[in-house]
Coordinates of N, CA and C and ligand atoms in Angstrom, one line a residue:
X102 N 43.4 0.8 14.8 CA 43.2 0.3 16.2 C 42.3 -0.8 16.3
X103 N 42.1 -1.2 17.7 CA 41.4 -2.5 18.0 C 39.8 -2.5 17.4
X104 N 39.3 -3.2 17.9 CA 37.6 -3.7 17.9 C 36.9 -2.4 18.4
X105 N 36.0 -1.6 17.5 CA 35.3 -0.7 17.6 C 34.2 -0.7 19.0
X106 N 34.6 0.0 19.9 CA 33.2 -0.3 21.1 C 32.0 0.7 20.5
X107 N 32.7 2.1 20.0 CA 31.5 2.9 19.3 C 31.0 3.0 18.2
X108 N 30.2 3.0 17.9 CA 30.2 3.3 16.2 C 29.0 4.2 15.6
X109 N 29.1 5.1 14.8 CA 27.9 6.3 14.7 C 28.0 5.8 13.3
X110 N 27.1 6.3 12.9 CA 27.6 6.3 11.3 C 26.4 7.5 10.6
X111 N 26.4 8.5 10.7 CA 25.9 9.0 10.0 C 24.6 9.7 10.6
X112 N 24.3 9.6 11.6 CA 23.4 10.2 13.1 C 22.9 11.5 12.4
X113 N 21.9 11.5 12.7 CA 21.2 12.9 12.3 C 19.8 13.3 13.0
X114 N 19.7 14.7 14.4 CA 18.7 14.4 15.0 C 18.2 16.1 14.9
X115 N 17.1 16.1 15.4 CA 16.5 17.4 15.5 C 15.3 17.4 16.4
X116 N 15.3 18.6 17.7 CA 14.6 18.4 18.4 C 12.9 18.6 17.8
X117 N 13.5 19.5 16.9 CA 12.4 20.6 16.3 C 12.6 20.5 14.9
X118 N 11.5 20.0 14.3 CA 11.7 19.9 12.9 C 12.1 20.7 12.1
X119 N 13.1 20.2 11.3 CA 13.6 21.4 10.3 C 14.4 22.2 11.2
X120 N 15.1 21.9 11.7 CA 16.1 22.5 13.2 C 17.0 21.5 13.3
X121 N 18.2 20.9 12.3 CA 19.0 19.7 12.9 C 19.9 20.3 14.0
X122 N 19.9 19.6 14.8 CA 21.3 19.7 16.2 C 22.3 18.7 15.6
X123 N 22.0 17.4 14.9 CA 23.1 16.5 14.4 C 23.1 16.8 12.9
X124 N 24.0 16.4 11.8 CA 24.1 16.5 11.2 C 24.9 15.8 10.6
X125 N 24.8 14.1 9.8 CA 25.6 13.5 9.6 C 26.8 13.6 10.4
X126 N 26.3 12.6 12.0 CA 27.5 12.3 12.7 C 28.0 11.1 12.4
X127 N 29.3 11.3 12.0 CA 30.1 9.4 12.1 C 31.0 9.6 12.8
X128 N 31.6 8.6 13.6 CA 32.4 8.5 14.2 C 32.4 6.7 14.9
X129 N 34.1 6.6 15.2 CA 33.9 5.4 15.5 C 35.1 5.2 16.9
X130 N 34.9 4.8 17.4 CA 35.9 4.4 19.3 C 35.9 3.2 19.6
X131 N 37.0 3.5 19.8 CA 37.9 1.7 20.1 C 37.9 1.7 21.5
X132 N 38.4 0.3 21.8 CA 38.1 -0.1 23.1 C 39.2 0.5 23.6
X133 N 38.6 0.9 25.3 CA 40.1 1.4 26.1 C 40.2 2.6 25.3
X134 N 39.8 3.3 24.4 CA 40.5 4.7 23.7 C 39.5 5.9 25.3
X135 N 40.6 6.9 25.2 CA 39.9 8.2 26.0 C 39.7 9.3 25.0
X136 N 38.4 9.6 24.3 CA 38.4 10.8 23.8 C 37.2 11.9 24.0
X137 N 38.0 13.2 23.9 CA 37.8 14.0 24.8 C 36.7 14.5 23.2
X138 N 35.7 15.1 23.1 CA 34.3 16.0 22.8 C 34.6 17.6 23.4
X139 N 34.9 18.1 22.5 CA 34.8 19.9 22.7 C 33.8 20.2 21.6
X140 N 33.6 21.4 21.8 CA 33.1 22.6 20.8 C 32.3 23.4 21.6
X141 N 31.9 24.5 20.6 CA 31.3 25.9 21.4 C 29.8 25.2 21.9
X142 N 29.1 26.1 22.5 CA 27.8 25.8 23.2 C 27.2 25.7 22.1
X143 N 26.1 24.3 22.1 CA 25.2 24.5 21.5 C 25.4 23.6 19.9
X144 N 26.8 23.1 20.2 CA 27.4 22.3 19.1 C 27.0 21.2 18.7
X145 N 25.9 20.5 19.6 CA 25.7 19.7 19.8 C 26.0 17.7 20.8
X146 N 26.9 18.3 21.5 CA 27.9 17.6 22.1 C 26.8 16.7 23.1
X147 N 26.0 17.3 23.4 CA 25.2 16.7 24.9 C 24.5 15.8 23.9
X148 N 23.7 16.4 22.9 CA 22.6 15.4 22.1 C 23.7 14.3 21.9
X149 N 24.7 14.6 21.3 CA 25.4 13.2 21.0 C 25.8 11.9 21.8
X150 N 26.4 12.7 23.2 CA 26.1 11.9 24.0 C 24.6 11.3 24.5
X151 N 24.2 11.8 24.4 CA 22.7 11.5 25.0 C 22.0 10.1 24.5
X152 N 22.7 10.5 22.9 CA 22.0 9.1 22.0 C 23.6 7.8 22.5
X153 N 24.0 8.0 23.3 CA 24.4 6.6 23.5 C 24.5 5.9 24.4
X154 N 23.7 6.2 25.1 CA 22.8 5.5 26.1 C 21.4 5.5 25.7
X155 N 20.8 6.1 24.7 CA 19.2 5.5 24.6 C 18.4 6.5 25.0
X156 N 19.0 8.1 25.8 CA 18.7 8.5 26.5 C 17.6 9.7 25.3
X157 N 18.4 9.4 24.4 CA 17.7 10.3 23.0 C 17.5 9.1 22.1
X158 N 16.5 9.1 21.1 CA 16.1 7.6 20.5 C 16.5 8.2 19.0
X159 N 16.9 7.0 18.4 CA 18.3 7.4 17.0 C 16.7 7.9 16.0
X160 N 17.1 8.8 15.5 CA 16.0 9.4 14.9 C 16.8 9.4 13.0
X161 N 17.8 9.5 12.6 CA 18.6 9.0 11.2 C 19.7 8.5 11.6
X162 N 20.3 7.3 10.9 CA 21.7 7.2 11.4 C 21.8 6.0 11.4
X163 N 22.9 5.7 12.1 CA 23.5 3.9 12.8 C 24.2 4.1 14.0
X164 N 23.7 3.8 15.1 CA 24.8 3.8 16.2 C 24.8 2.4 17.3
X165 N 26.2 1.4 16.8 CA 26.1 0.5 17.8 C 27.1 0.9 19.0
X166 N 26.5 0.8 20.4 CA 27.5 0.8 21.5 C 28.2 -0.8 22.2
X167 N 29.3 -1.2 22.4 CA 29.7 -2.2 22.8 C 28.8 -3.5 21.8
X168 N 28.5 -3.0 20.5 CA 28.0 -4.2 19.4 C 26.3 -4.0 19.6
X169 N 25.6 -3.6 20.9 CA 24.1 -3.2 20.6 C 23.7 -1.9 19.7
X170 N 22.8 -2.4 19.1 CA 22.5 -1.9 18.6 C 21.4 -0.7 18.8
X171 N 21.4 0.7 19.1 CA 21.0 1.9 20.0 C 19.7 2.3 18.9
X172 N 19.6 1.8 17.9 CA 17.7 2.0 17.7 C 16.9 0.7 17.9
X173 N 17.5 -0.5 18.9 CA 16.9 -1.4 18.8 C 15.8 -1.2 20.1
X174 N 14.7 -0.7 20.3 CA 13.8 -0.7 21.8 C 14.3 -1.2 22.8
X175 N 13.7 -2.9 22.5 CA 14.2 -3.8 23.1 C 15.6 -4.3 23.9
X176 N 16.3 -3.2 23.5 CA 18.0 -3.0 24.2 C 18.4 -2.1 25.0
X177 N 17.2 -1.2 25.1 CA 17.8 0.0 25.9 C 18.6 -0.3 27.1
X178 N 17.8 -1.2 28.1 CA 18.4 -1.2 29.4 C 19.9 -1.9 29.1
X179 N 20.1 -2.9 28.5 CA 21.3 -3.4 28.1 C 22.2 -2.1 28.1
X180 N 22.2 -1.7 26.9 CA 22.4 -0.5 26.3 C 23.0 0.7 27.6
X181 N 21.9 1.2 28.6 CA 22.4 1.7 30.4 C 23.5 1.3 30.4
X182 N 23.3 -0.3 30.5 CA 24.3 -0.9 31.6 C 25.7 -1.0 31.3
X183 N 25.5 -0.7 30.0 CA 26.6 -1.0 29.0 C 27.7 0.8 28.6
X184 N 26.9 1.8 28.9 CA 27.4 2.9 28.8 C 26.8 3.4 29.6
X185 N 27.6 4.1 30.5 CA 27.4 5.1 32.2 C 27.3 6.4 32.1
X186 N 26.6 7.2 32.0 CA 27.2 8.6 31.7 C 26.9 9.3 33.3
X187 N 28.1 10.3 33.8 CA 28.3 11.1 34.6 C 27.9 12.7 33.9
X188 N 26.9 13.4 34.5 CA 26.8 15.1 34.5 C 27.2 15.7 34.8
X189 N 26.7 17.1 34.4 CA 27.3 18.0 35.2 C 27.2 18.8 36.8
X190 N 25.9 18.2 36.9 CA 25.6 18.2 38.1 C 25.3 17.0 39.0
X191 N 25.6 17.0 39.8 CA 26.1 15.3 40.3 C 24.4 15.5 41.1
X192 N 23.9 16.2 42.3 CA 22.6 16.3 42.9 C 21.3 15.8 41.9
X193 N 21.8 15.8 40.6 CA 20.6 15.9 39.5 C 20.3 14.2 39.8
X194 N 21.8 13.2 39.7 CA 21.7 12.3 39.2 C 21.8 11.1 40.3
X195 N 21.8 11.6 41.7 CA 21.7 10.8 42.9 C 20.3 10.5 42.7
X196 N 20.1 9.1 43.3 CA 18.6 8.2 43.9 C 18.2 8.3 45.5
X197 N 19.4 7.8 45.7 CA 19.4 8.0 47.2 C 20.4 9.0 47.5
X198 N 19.8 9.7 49.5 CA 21.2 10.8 49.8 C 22.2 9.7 50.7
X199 N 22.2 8.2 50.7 CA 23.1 7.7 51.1 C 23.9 6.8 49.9
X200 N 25.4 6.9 50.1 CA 26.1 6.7 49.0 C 25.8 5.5 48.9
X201 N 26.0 4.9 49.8 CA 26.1 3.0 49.7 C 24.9 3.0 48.9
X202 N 23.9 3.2 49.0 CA 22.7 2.8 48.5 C 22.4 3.7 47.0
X203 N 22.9 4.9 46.5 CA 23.1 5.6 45.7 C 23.7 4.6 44.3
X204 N 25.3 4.3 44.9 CA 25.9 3.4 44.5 C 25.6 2.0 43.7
X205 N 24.4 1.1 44.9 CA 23.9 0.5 44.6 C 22.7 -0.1 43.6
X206 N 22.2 1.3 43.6 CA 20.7 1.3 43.1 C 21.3 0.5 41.6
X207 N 22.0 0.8 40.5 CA 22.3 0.3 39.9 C 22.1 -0.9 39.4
X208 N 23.0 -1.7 40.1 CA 23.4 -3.2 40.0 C 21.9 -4.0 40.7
X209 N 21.5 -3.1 41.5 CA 20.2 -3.8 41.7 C 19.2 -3.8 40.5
X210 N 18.7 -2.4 39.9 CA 18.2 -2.6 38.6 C 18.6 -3.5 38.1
X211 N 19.5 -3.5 37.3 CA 19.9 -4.7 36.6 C 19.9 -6.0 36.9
X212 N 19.2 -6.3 38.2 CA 19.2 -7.4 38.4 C 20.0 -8.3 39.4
X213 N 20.9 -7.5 40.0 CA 22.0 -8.1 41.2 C 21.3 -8.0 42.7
X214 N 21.2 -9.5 43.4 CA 20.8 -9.2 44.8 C 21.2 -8.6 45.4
X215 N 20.6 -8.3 46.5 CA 21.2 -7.3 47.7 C 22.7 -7.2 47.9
X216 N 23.3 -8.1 48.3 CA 24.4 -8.7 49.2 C 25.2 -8.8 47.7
X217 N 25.5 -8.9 46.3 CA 26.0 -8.9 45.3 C 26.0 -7.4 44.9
X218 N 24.9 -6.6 45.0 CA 25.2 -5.2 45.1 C 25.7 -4.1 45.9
X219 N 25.5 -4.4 47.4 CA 26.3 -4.1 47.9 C 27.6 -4.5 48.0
X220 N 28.1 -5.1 47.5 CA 29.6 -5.7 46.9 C 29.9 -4.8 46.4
X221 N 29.2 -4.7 44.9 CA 29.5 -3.8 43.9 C 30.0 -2.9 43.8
X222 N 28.8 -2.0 44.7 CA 29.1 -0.7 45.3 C 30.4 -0.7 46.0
X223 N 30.8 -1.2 47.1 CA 31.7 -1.0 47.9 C 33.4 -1.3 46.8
X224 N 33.1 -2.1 46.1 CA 34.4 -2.0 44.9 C 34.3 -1.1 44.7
X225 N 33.3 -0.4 43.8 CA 33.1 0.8 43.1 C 34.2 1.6 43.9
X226 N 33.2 2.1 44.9 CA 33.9 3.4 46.0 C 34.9 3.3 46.0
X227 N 35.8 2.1 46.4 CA 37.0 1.4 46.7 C 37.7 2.1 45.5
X228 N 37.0 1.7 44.1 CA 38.1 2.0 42.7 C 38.3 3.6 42.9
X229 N 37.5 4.6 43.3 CA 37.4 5.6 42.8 C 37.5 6.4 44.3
X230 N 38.5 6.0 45.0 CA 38.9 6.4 46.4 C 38.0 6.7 47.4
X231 N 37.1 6.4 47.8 CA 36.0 6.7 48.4 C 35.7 5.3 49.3
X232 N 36.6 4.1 50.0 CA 36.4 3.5 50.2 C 36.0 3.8 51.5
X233 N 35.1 3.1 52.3 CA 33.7 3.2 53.5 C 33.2 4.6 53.7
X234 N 32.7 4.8 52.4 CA 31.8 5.9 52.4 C 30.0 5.8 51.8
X235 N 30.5 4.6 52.1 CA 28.8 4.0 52.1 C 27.7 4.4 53.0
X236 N 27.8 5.3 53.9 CA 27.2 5.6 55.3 C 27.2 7.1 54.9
X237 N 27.7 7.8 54.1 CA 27.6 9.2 54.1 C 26.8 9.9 53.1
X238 N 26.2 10.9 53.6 CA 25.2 11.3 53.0 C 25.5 12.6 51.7
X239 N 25.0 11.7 50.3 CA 25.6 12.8 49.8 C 25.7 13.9 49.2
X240 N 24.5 14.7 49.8 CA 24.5 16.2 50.1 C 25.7 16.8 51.1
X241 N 26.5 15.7 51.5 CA 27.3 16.1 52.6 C 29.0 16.1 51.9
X242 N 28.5 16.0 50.7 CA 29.7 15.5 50.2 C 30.4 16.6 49.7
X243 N 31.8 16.9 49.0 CA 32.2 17.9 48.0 C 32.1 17.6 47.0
X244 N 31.8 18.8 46.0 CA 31.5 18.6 44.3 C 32.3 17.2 43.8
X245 N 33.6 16.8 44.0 CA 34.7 16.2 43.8 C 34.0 15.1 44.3
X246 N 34.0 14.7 45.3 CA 32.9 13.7 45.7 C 31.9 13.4 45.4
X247 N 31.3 14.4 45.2 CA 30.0 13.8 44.4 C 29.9 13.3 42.9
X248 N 31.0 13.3 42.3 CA 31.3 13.2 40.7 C 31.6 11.7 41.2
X249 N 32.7 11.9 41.9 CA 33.5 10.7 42.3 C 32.5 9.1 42.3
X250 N 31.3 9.5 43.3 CA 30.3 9.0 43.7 C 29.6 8.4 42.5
X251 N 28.8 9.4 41.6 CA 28.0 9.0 40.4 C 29.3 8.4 39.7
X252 N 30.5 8.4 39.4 CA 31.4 7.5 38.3 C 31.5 6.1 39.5
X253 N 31.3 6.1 40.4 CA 31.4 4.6 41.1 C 29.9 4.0 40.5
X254 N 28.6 4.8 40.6 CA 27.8 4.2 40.4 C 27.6 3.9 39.1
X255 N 28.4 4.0 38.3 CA 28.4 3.8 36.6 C 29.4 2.5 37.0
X256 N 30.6 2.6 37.1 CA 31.4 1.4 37.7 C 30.6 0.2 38.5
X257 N 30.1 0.5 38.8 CA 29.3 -0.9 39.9 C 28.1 -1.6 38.9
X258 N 28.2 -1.2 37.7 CA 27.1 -1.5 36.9 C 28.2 -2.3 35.6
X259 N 29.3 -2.4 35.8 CA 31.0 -2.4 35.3 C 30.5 -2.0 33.7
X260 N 29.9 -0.9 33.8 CA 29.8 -0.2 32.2 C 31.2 -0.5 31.6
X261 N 31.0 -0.5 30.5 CA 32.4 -0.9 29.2 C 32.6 0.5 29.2
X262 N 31.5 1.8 29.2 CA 31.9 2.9 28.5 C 31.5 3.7 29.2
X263 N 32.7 5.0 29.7 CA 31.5 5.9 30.8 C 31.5 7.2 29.8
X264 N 30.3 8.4 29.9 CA 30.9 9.5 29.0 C 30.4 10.4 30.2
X265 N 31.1 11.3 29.9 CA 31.6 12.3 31.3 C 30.9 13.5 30.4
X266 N 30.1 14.3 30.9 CA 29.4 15.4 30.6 C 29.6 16.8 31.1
X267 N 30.8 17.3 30.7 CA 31.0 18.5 32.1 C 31.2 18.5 33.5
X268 N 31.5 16.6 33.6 CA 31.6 16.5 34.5 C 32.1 17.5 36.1
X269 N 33.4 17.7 35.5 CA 34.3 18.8 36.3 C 33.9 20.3 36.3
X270 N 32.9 20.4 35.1 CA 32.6 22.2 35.4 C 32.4 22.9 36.3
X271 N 31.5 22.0 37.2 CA 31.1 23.2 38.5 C 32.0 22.4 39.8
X272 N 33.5 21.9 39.4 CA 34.2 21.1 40.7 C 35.1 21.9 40.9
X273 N 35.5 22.3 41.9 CA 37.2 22.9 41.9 C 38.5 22.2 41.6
X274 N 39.6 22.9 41.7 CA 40.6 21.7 40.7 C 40.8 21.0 41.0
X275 N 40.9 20.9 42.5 CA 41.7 19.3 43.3 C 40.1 18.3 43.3
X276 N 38.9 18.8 42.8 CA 37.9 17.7 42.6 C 38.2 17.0 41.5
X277 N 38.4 18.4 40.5 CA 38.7 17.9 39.0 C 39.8 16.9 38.8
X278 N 41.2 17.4 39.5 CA 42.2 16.0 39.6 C 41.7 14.6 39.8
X279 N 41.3 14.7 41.3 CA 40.2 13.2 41.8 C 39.9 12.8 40.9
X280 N 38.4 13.2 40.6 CA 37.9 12.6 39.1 C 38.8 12.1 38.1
X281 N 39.6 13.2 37.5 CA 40.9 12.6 36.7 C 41.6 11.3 36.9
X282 N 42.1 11.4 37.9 CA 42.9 10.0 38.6 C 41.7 8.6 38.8
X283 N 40.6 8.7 39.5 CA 39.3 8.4 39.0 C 39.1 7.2 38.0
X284 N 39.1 8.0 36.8 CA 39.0 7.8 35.5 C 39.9 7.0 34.9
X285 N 41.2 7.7 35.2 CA 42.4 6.9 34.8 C 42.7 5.5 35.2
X286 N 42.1 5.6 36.7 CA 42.7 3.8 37.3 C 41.7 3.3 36.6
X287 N 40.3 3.7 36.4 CA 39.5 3.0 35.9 C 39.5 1.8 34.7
X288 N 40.3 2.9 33.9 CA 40.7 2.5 32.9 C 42.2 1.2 32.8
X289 N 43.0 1.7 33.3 CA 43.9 1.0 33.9 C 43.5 -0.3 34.2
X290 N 42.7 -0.7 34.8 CA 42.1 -2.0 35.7 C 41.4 -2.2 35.0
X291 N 40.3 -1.9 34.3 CA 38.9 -2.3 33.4 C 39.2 -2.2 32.2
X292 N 39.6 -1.2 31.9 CA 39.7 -1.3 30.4 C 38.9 -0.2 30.2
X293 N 38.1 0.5 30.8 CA 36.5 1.2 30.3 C 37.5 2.3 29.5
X294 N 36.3 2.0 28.3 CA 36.1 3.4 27.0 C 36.0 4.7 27.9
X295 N 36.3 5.9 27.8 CA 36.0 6.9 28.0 C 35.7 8.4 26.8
X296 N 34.5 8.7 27.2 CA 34.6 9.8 26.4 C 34.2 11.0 27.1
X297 N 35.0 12.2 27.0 CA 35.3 13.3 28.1 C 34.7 14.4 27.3
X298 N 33.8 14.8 27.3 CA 32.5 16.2 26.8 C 33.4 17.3 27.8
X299 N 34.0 18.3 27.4 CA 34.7 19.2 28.3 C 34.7 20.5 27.3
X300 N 34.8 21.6 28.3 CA 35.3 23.1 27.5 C 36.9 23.0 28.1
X301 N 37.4 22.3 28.9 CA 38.5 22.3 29.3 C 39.7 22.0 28.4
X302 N 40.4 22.7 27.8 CA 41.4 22.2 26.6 C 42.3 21.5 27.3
X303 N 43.1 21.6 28.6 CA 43.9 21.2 29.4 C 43.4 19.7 29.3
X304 N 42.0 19.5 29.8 CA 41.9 18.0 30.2 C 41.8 17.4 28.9
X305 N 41.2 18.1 27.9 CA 41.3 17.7 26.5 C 42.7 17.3 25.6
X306 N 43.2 18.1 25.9 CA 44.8 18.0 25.8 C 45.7 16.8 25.8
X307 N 45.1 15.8 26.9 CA 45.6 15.0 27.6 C 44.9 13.6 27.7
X308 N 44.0 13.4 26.3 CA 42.7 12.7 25.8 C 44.2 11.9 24.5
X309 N 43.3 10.9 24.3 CA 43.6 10.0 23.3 C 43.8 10.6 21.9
X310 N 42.6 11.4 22.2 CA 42.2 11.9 20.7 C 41.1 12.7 20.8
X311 N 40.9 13.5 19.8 CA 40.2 14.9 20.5 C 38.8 14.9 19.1
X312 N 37.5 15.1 19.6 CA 36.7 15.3 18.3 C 36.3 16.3 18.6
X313 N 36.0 17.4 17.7 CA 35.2 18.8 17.8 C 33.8 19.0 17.3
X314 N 33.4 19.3 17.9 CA 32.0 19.4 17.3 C 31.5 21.0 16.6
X315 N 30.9 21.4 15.7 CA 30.9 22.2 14.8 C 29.2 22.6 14.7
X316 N 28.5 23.1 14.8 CA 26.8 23.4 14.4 C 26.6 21.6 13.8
X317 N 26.5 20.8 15.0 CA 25.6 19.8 14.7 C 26.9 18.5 13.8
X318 N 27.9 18.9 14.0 CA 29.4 18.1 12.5 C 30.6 17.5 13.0
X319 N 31.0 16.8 13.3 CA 32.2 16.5 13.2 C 33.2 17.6 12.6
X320 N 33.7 18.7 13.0 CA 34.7 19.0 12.1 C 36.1 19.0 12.4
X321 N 36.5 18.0 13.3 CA 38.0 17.4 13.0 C 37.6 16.6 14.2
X322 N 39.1 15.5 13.8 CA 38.8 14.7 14.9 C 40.5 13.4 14.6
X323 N 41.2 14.1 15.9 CA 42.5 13.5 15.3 C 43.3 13.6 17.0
X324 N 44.3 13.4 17.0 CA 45.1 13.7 18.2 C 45.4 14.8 18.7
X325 N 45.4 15.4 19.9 CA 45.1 16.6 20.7 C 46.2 17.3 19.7
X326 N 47.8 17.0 19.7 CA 48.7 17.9 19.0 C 48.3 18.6 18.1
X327 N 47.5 17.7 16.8 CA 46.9 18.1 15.9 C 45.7 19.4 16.0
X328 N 44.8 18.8 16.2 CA 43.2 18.9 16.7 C 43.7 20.5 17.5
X329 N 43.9 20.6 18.5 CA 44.2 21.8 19.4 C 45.2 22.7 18.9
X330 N 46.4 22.8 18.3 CA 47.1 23.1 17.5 C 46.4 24.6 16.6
Ligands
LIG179 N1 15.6 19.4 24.9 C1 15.9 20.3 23.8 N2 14.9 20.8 23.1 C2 15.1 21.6 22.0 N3 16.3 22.0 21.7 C3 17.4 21.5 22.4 C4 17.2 20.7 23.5 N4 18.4 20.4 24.0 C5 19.3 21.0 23.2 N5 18.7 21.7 22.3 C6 19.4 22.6 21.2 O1 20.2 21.7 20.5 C7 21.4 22.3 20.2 C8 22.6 21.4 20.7 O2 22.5 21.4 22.1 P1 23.5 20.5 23.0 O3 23.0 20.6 24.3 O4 23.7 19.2 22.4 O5 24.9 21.3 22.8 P2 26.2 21.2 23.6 O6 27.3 21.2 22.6 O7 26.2 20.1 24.6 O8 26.3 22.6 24.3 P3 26.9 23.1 25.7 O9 28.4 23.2 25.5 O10 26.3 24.4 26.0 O11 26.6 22.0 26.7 C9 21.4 23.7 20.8 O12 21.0 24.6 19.8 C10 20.3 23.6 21.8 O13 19.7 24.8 22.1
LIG180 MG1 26.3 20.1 26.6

């Protein structure tokens, strides 16, 4: 496949010394690819994600995102802007309780004036069906909405790469669809990488390609037919 947007090569982290959570991770994702991240609790799925955004600092290994380089200091915020991640609880990761401004905060960090961020945002929304919901407050929102919301505010920042963290756990299913559909135009229109952290085999199922995570390992990582099978 195409030009690598991910690239691990060999990641190895421990919160607690002499306690690895990673364990020689390699892996590598192409642009536009959707792949979906399972395994049991505690597999280390979140730490993985975590390190590609900066959010965990590369402690052994090689990981470049979209070509930066993720033990470089000096790149972190690049690095944000460059990979979006959505949680699993959407309340955790709002700034503001107004969407517009939620939305926005974003593009403003990074440096976009007012009037160029509120743009942003209002695409965003727009992509991810939520258009003039800039005015709503969103504790007022549904789970499905609120997901919806934090994936516009990764979009308004036009991340290359979003990774979805449980995103749908605590959604009901017609949230979980949204999101899905969501995701999909996203991709459609942008191109954005996706990588889908799920216990959900169904949404996993229906991934590009599926990696499993094992006590801290890679232990397969091929096409859902395969992989799930
Ligand atoms: N902040 C932390 N400090 C110490 N240990 C941690 C921390 N976060 C996670 N761990 C441990 O690291 C291991 C991997 O955790 P991680 O959250 O990456 O797993 P996961 O695959 O995302 O699990 P889940 O499916 O439950 O979300 C677990 O043993 C966990 O207890
Ligand atoms: Mg997790």
């Amino acid at each position: 496949m195409g030009e690598k947007i991910v690239e691990a090569r060999d990641i190895g982290h421990a919160y607690v010394r002499g306690r690895a959570t990673l364990r020689g991770v390699s892996l590598g994702i192409s642009r536009g690819e959707l792949v979906a991240i399972v395994g049991e609790n505690g597999s280390g799925k979140t730490t993985l994600a975590r390190h590609l955004n900066a959010l965990i600092p590369l402690q052994e290994g090689e990981l470049s995102v979209t070509g930066i380089d993720a033990g470089d200091p000096s790149r972190v915020w690049e690095l944000r802007r460059a990979c979006g991640m959505v949680f699993q609880n959407p309340e955790n990761q709002f700034v503001s309780s107004v969407v517009g401004e939620d939305v926005a905060f974003g593009p403003l960090n990074f440096g976009a004036d007012e009037p160029e961020a509120r743009e942003a945002a209002s695409a965003a929304l727009s992509a991810v069906g939520l258009a003039g919901f800039e005015r709503r407050d969103t504790h007022a929102l549904s789970g499905g909405q609120q997901q919806r919301v934090a994936l516009a505010g990764v979009l308004a920042c036009d991340a290359d790469v979003i990774v979805l963290d449980e995103a749908t756990s605590m959604v009901d299913p017609r949230g979980r669809d949204e999101l899905v559909r969501a995701v999909a135009r996203a991709r459609d229109e942008r191109g954005t990488t996706v990588i889908w952290i799920t216990h959900d085999m169904e949404l996993a199922a229906r991934a590009d390609r599926v990696v499993v995570m094992r006590e801290g390992e890679v232990a397969a990582d091929g096409i859902p037919a395969d992989v799930l099978a």
